[in-house]
């Protein structure tokens, strides 16, 4: 039993999709969330900058009594976590591995799509791990940079989202994939649009949900579960709390405006 908290970070507020999933799977756990809203987006930055940012995100979370840290950010998970995780004595877990293992279990025809930020797709971590699981997999990857602003501006279900989605996913659809990894925090919010473009027969993999399941198993098997019935969450951001509080409702389904605090991430 271990009542320390779970740290979760993201480049902004998209990682709240992962917090929502963690609360479903592990309702007794306390969560400390950091959203790097002052330096978002990560998806279009250089690998060097992303690693620098991720290091400070982890350092900030380490100022809390964390037993485990989850990189909810798809870009951070693909680009920085493999190299930085080994530097810390608490486990730092990214979303890529559990999403890949869910996709490997789901696919029947071995044709798998991956969508994410430009950085995630360029880096190729998903493709590498899928090919490590099975060299015969055909992987179709596509960066979908407009999805993040669509979600953040409330257009996740709008007609414009369908038009952009059809355009982005055309080649992946033509490739005949039966499984599609939504490799960016924001994309699960567009699940219904993506599903209507891809068709019902395509399984959509939500990395936030998969990592939440993995964290649950990890805590159980390492006897690190909290014995609280109901956990509490803390939220920190590196820019104004006002906008974050408002949009956070979209991701969490509840208002957290009153409890979000701003910190100076440059200090970490
Ligand atoms: N959180 C990022 C991700 O999942 C998306 C937003 C960004 O580009 O920072 O890749």
XYZ file of N, CA, C and O in Angstrom, residues 61-174:
456
model
N 7.057 17.963 -10.940
C 6.216 16.931 -10.305
C 6.958 16.242 -9.161
O 6.343 15.835 -8.165
N 8.280 16.148 -9.300
C 9.077 15.497 -8.248
C 9.102 16.313 -6.944
O 9.536 15.813 -5.917
N 8.647 17.569 -6.990
C 8.556 18.352 -5.746
C 7.327 17.913 -4.931
O 7.118 18.382 -3.825
N 6.490 17.053 -5.530
C 5.344 16.469 -4.805
C 5.706 15.026 -4.442
O 6.589 14.435 -5.054
N 4.997 14.459 -3.466
C 5.317 13.069 -3.109
C 4.747 12.084 -4.130
O 3.728 11.448 -3.905
N 5.422 11.966 -5.272
C 4.896 11.100 -6.336
C 5.479 9.685 -6.246
O 6.641 9.503 -5.909
N 4.637 8.702 -6.559
C 5.137 7.311 -6.591
C 5.358 6.865 -8.034
O 5.992 5.853 -8.291
N 4.807 7.641 -8.963
C 4.892 7.289 -10.387
C 4.503 8.531 -11.197
O 3.687 9.329 -10.748
N 5.126 8.699 -12.349
C 4.790 9.848 -13.205
C 4.343 9.337 -14.573
O 4.978 8.457 -15.157
N 3.225 9.895 -15.043
C 2.732 9.532 -16.368
C 2.909 10.721 -17.310
O 2.458 11.823 -17.011
N 3.587 10.480 -18.428
C 3.660 11.488 -19.491
C 2.432 11.275 -20.356
O 2.398 10.353 -21.171
N 1.392 12.095 -20.136
C 0.163 11.909 -20.913
C 0.333 12.411 -22.338
O -0.409 12.034 -23.233
N 1.315 13.275 -22.539
C 1.555 13.914 -23.838
C 2.156 12.913 -24.838
O 3.207 12.313 -24.569
N 1.482 12.755 -25.977
C 1.982 11.822 -26.989
C 3.365 12.216 -27.490
O 4.242 11.365 -27.662
N 3.567 13.505 -27.702
C 4.854 13.990 -28.218
C 5.968 13.745 -27.208
O 7.040 13.231 -27.546
N 5.721 14.111 -25.946
C 6.724 13.910 -24.889
C 7.029 12.419 -24.728
O 8.191 12.020 -24.556
N 5.997 11.593 -24.806
C 6.169 10.142 -24.621
C 7.048 9.550 -25.716
O 7.900 8.699 -25.453
N 6.809 10.000 -26.958
C 7.565 9.423 -28.073
C 8.999 9.944 -28.092
O 9.938 9.190 -28.344
N 9.166 11.224 -27.800
C 10.458 11.864 -28.043
C 11.377 11.908 -26.821
O 12.583 11.713 -26.930
N 10.813 12.170 -25.629
C 11.683 12.427 -24.475
C 11.701 11.319 -23.424
O 12.736 11.080 -22.795
N 10.563 10.654 -23.217
C 10.482 9.707 -22.097
C 11.503 8.563 -22.182
O 12.159 8.248 -21.181
N 11.688 7.947 -23.359
C 12.634 6.815 -23.385
C 14.015 7.207 -22.863
O 14.648 6.435 -22.149
N 14.468 8.412 -23.179
C 15.805 8.841 -22.752
C 15.828 9.344 -21.303
O 16.761 9.061 -20.554
N 14.781 10.058 -20.884
C 14.820 10.711 -19.565
C 14.377 9.811 -18.411
O 14.803 10.011 -17.274
N 13.518 8.839 -18.708
C 12.936 8.024 -17.624
C 14.009 7.380 -16.748
O 13.857 7.284 -15.529
N 15.098 6.977 -17.358
C 16.157 6.268 -16.619
C 16.879 7.162 -15.601
O 17.569 6.677 -14.711
N 16.674 8.468 -15.707
C 17.369 9.396 -14.799
C 16.678 9.514 -13.438
O 17.203 10.139 -12.533
N 15.477 8.958 -13.310
C 14.694 9.185 -12.085
C 14.468 7.886 -11.328
O 14.391 6.823 -11.924
N 14.339 8.025 -9.997
C 14.127 6.787 -9.242
C 12.652 6.465 -9.030
O 12.326 5.469 -8.392
N 11.744 7.293 -9.567
C 10.344 6.841 -9.640
C 10.074 6.485 -11.113
O 10.668 7.103 -12.001
N 9.182 5.513 -11.356
C 8.906 5.164 -12.758
C 8.269 6.339 -13.512
O 7.366 6.997 -12.993
N 8.777 6.621 -14.703
C 8.171 7.629 -15.586
C 7.651 6.856 -16.799
O 8.421 6.222 -17.530
N 6.325 6.876 -16.950
C 5.680 6.017 -17.949
C 5.041 6.860 -19.049
O 4.251 7.764 -18.749
N 5.381 6.582 -20.286
C 4.761 7.289 -21.409
C 3.569 6.498 -21.944
O 3.288 5.386 -21.486
N 2.886 7.086 -22.927
C 1.669 6.443 -23.430
C 1.919 5.495 -24.612
O 1.031 4.734 -24.982
N 3.123 5.544 -25.188
C 3.330 4.828 -26.453
C 3.225 3.305 -26.294
O 2.501 2.638 -27.042
N 3.936 2.772 -25.289
C 4.033 1.308 -25.180
C 2.662 0.649 -24.979
O 2.345 -0.358 -25.635
N 1.836 1.228 -24.069
C 0.544 0.564 -23.827
C -0.381 0.722 -25.030
O -1.191 -0.179 -25.315
N -0.262 1.858 -25.751
C -1.093 2.024 -26.965
C -0.671 1.007 -28.029
O -1.519 0.409 -28.706
N 0.638 0.805 -28.166
C 1.128 -0.166 -29.149
C 0.636 -1.565 -28.784
O 0.140 -2.305 -29.642
N 0.723 -1.896 -27.504
C 0.319 -3.267 -27.163
C -1.190 -3.465 -27.359
O -1.626 -4.538 -27.796
N -1.993 -2.412 -27.137
C -3.440 -2.524 -27.411
C -3.681 -2.683 -28.916
O -4.547 -3.468 -29.337
N -2.911 -1.944 -29.725
C -3.094 -2.030 -31.183
C -2.696 -3.415 -31.699
O -3.375 -3.992 -32.553
N -1.620 -3.946 -31.135
C -1.156 -5.275 -31.548
C -2.238 -6.327 -31.238
O -2.513 -7.220 -32.047
N -2.880 -6.180 -30.069
C -3.954 -7.136 -29.729
C -5.183 -6.929 -30.599
O -5.911 -7.887 -30.896
N -5.442 -5.675 -30.982
C -6.696 -5.395 -31.701
C -6.651 -5.761 -33.182
O -7.659 -6.184 -33.749
N -5.489 -5.589 -33.811
C -5.478 -5.753 -35.275
C -5.653 -7.210 -35.707
O -5.130 -8.135 -35.082
N -6.429 -7.373 -36.786
C -6.604 -8.725 -37.332
C -5.885 -8.814 -38.675
O -5.369 -9.848 -39.055
N -5.858 -7.659 -39.394
C -5.251 -7.709 -40.730
C -3.812 -7.173 -40.757
O -3.196 -7.111 -41.817
N -3.294 -6.728 -39.586
C -1.903 -6.263 -39.521
C -1.677 -4.904 -40.163
O -0.536 -4.498 -40.375
N -2.783 -4.178 -40.443
C -2.639 -2.826 -41.016
C -3.076 -1.821 -39.950
O -4.254 -1.810 -39.554
N -2.100 -1.010 -39.497
C -2.358 -0.146 -38.344
C -2.045 1.307 -38.704
O -0.991 1.598 -39.282
N -2.957 2.199 -38.360
C -2.739 3.627 -38.585
C -2.275 4.293 -37.297
O -2.633 3.864 -36.204
N -1.455 5.323 -37.444
C -1.017 6.118 -36.287
C -1.175 7.578 -36.657
O -0.655 8.017 -37.689
N -1.906 8.329 -35.838
C -1.980 9.778 -36.063
C -1.469 10.485 -34.817
O -1.596 9.978 -33.700
N -0.835 11.632 -35.018
C -0.266 12.367 -33.896
C 0.212 13.724 -34.361
O -0.075 14.143 -35.489
N 0.977 14.400 -33.501
C 1.548 15.697 -33.893
C 2.667 15.448 -34.917
O 3.123 14.301 -35.088
N 3.149 16.519 -35.505
C 4.239 16.392 -36.482
C 5.456 15.760 -35.814
O 6.104 14.885 -36.395
N 5.768 16.189 -34.579
C 6.927 15.652 -33.866
C 6.802 14.157 -33.619
O 7.747 13.399 -33.832
N 5.633 13.722 -33.204
C 5.405 12.300 -32.911
C 5.551 11.463 -34.176
O 6.202 10.414 -34.168
N 4.966 11.928 -35.261
C 5.006 11.143 -36.502
C 6.429 11.136 -37.078
O 6.935 10.093 -37.490
N 7.096 12.297 -37.039
C 8.468 12.385 -37.558
C 9.407 11.465 -36.771
O 10.261 10.798 -37.323
N 9.216 11.415 -35.462
C 10.099 10.632 -34.594
C 10.022 9.119 -34.841
O 11.018 8.405 -34.687
N 8.841 8.627 -35.210
C 8.728 7.232 -35.637
C 8.726 6.169 -34.537
O 8.826 4.976 -34.814
N 8.574 6.596 -33.280
C 8.596 5.636 -32.164
C 7.472 4.583 -32.292
O 7.679 3.390 -32.043
N 6.275 5.052 -32.657
C 5.157 4.111 -32.811
C 5.474 3.065 -33.880
O 5.288 1.870 -33.678
N 5.951 3.558 -35.024
C 6.273 2.647 -36.132
C 7.325 1.620 -35.683
O 7.178 0.414 -35.897
N 8.372 2.114 -34.982
C 9.451 1.218 -34.539
C 8.917 0.131 -33.615
O 9.248 -1.048 -33.756
N 8.092 0.545 -32.634
C 7.591 -0.454 -31.671
C 6.621 -1.436 -32.320
O 6.596 -2.622 -31.975
N 5.826 -0.937 -33.268
C 4.903 -1.846 -33.972
C 5.699 -2.862 -34.790
O 5.385 -4.056 -34.783
N 6.757 -2.393 -35.435
C 7.581 -3.326 -36.227
C 8.385 -4.257 -35.340
O 8.711 -5.369 -35.738
N 8.704 -3.790 -34.120
C 9.398 -4.665 -33.172
C 8.457 -5.813 -32.762
O 8.884 -6.966 -32.596
N 7.163 -5.474 -32.628
C 6.183 -6.507 -32.266
C 5.968 -7.479 -33.421
O 5.795 -8.678 -33.210
N 5.955 -6.953 -34.636
C 5.752 -7.813 -35.801
C 6.248 -7.073 -37.048
O 5.651 -6.058 -37.446
N 7.304 -7.596 -37.636
C 7.906 -6.943 -38.827
C 6.922 -6.845 -39.988
O 7.041 -6.006 -40.870
N 5.945 -7.730 -39.979
C 5.001 -7.789 -41.093
C 3.902 -6.732 -41.027
O 3.152 -6.558 -41.993
N 3.786 -6.012 -39.899
C 2.729 -4.990 -39.813
C 2.955 -3.908 -40.860
O 4.091 -3.471 -41.090
N 1.845 -3.477 -41.467
C 1.928 -2.307 -42.351
C 1.455 -1.113 -41.535
O 0.334 -1.127 -40.994
N 2.314 -0.094 -41.416
C 1.977 1.058 -40.562
C 1.771 2.291 -41.444
O 2.611 2.610 -42.283
N 0.647 2.948 -41.235
C 0.313 4.163 -41.991
C 0.257 5.321 -41.001
O -0.627 5.351 -40.144
N 1.231 6.239 -41.091
C 1.277 7.326 -40.099
C 0.982 8.668 -40.750
O 1.356 8.905 -41.898
N 0.306 9.527 -39.986
C -0.038 10.841 -40.536
C -0.105 11.875 -39.410
O -0.753 11.647 -38.382
N 0.568 13.006 -39.616
C 0.454 14.116 -38.656
C -0.847 14.869 -38.927
O -1.188 15.109 -40.084
N -1.554 15.206 -37.862
C -2.834 15.907 -38.015
C -2.812 17.191 -37.176
O -3.571 17.321 -36.205
N -1.943 18.142 -37.522
C -1.728 19.307 -36.664
C -2.959 20.179 -36.407
O -3.019 20.869 -35.389
N -3.941 20.140 -37.299
C -5.103 21.022 -37.078
C -6.092 20.468 -36.045
O -6.981 21.181 -35.583
N -5.932 19.206 -35.669
C -6.888 18.637 -34.705
C -6.810 19.346 -33.340
O -7.819 19.533 -32.674
N -5.566 19.688 -32.910
C -5.424 20.307 -31.577
C -6.174 21.646 -31.498
O -7.031 21.821 -30.618
N -5.919 22.585 -32.447
C -6.699 23.831 -32.357
C -8.201 23.625 -32.539
O -9.009 24.355 -31.940
N -8.603 22.635 -33.329
C -10.047 22.386 -33.477
C -10.663 22.042 -32.124
O -11.700 22.591 -31.739
N -9.994 21.151 -31.391
C -10.523 20.733 -30.085
C -10.509 21.918 -29.112
O -11.502 22.194 -28.424
N -9.388 22.631 -29.068
C -9.255 23.700 -28.076
C -10.198 24.863 -28.339
O -10.479 25.648 -27.446
N -10.671 24.963 -29.581
C -11.606 26.049 -29.880
C -13.051 25.572 -29.962
O -13.926 26.284 -30.444
N -13.290 24.365 -29.506
C -14.665 23.868 -29.411
C -15.234 23.364 -30.726
O -16.451 23.317 -30.890
N -14.383 22.991 -31.703
C -14.875 22.528 -33.007
C -14.740 21.016 -33.194
O -14.750 20.529 -34.323
N -14.608 20.284 -32.106
C -14.348 18.845 -32.206
C -15.431 18.089 -32.977
O -15.152 17.082 -33.628
N -16.678 18.572 -32.905
C -17.798 17.878 -33.552
C -18.356 18.665 -34.728
O -19.380 18.311 -35.282
N -17.717 19.744 -35.059
C -18.231 20.656 -36.086
C -17.972 20.102 -37.487
O -17.070 19.290 -37.684
N -18.771 20.588 -38.430
C -18.616 20.178 -39.825
C -17.182 20.369 -40.334
O -16.657 19.561 -41.102
N -16.558 21.458 -39.868
C -15.193 21.739 -40.319
C -14.239 20.621 -39.869
O -13.281 20.275 -40.569
N -14.534 20.041 -38.719
C -13.712 18.929 -38.218
C -13.842 17.713 -39.149
O -12.854 17.032 -39.430
N -15.058 17.469 -39.644
C -15.275 16.344 -40.582
C -14.478 16.551 -41.864
O -13.830 15.629 -42.369
N -14.510 17.793 -42.364
C -13.825 18.079 -43.639
C -12.317 17.843 -43.481
O -11.690 17.154 -44.281
N -11.750 18.395 -42.393
C -10.302 18.262 -42.173
C -9.934 16.799 -41.905
O -8.935 16.285 -42.394
N -10.778 16.146 -41.137
C -10.544 14.747 -40.786
C -10.536 13.861 -42.040
O -9.659 13.010 -42.204
N -11.487 14.091 -42.934
C -11.546 13.301 -44.179
C -10.268 13.493 -44.994
O -9.707 12.543 -45.518
N -9.823 14.732 -45.040
C -8.608 15.083 -45.800
C -7.375 14.382 -45.195
O -6.624 13.703 -45.871
N -7.212 14.515 -43.864
C -6.050 13.926 -43.194
C -6.044 12.398 -43.281
O -4.996 11.773 -43.386
N -7.229 11.799 -43.140
C -7.272 10.335 -42.970
C -7.439 9.566 -44.282
O -7.491 8.328 -44.276
N -7.499 10.300 -45.384
C -7.777 9.661 -46.681
C -6.814 8.484 -46.980
O -7.255 7.374 -47.274
N -5.509 8.757 -46.874
C -4.537 7.711 -47.231
C -4.574 6.542 -46.249
O -4.441 5.382 -46.642
N -4.757 6.867 -44.972
C -4.821 5.802 -43.960
C -6.033 4.915 -44.239
O -5.967 3.690 -44.173
N -7.131 5.551 -44.619
C -8.350 4.789 -44.921
C -8.143 3.918 -46.164
O -8.490 2.731 -46.169
N -7.548 4.521 -47.178
C -7.276 3.768 -48.425
C -6.361 2.572 -48.147
O -6.435 1.550 -48.807
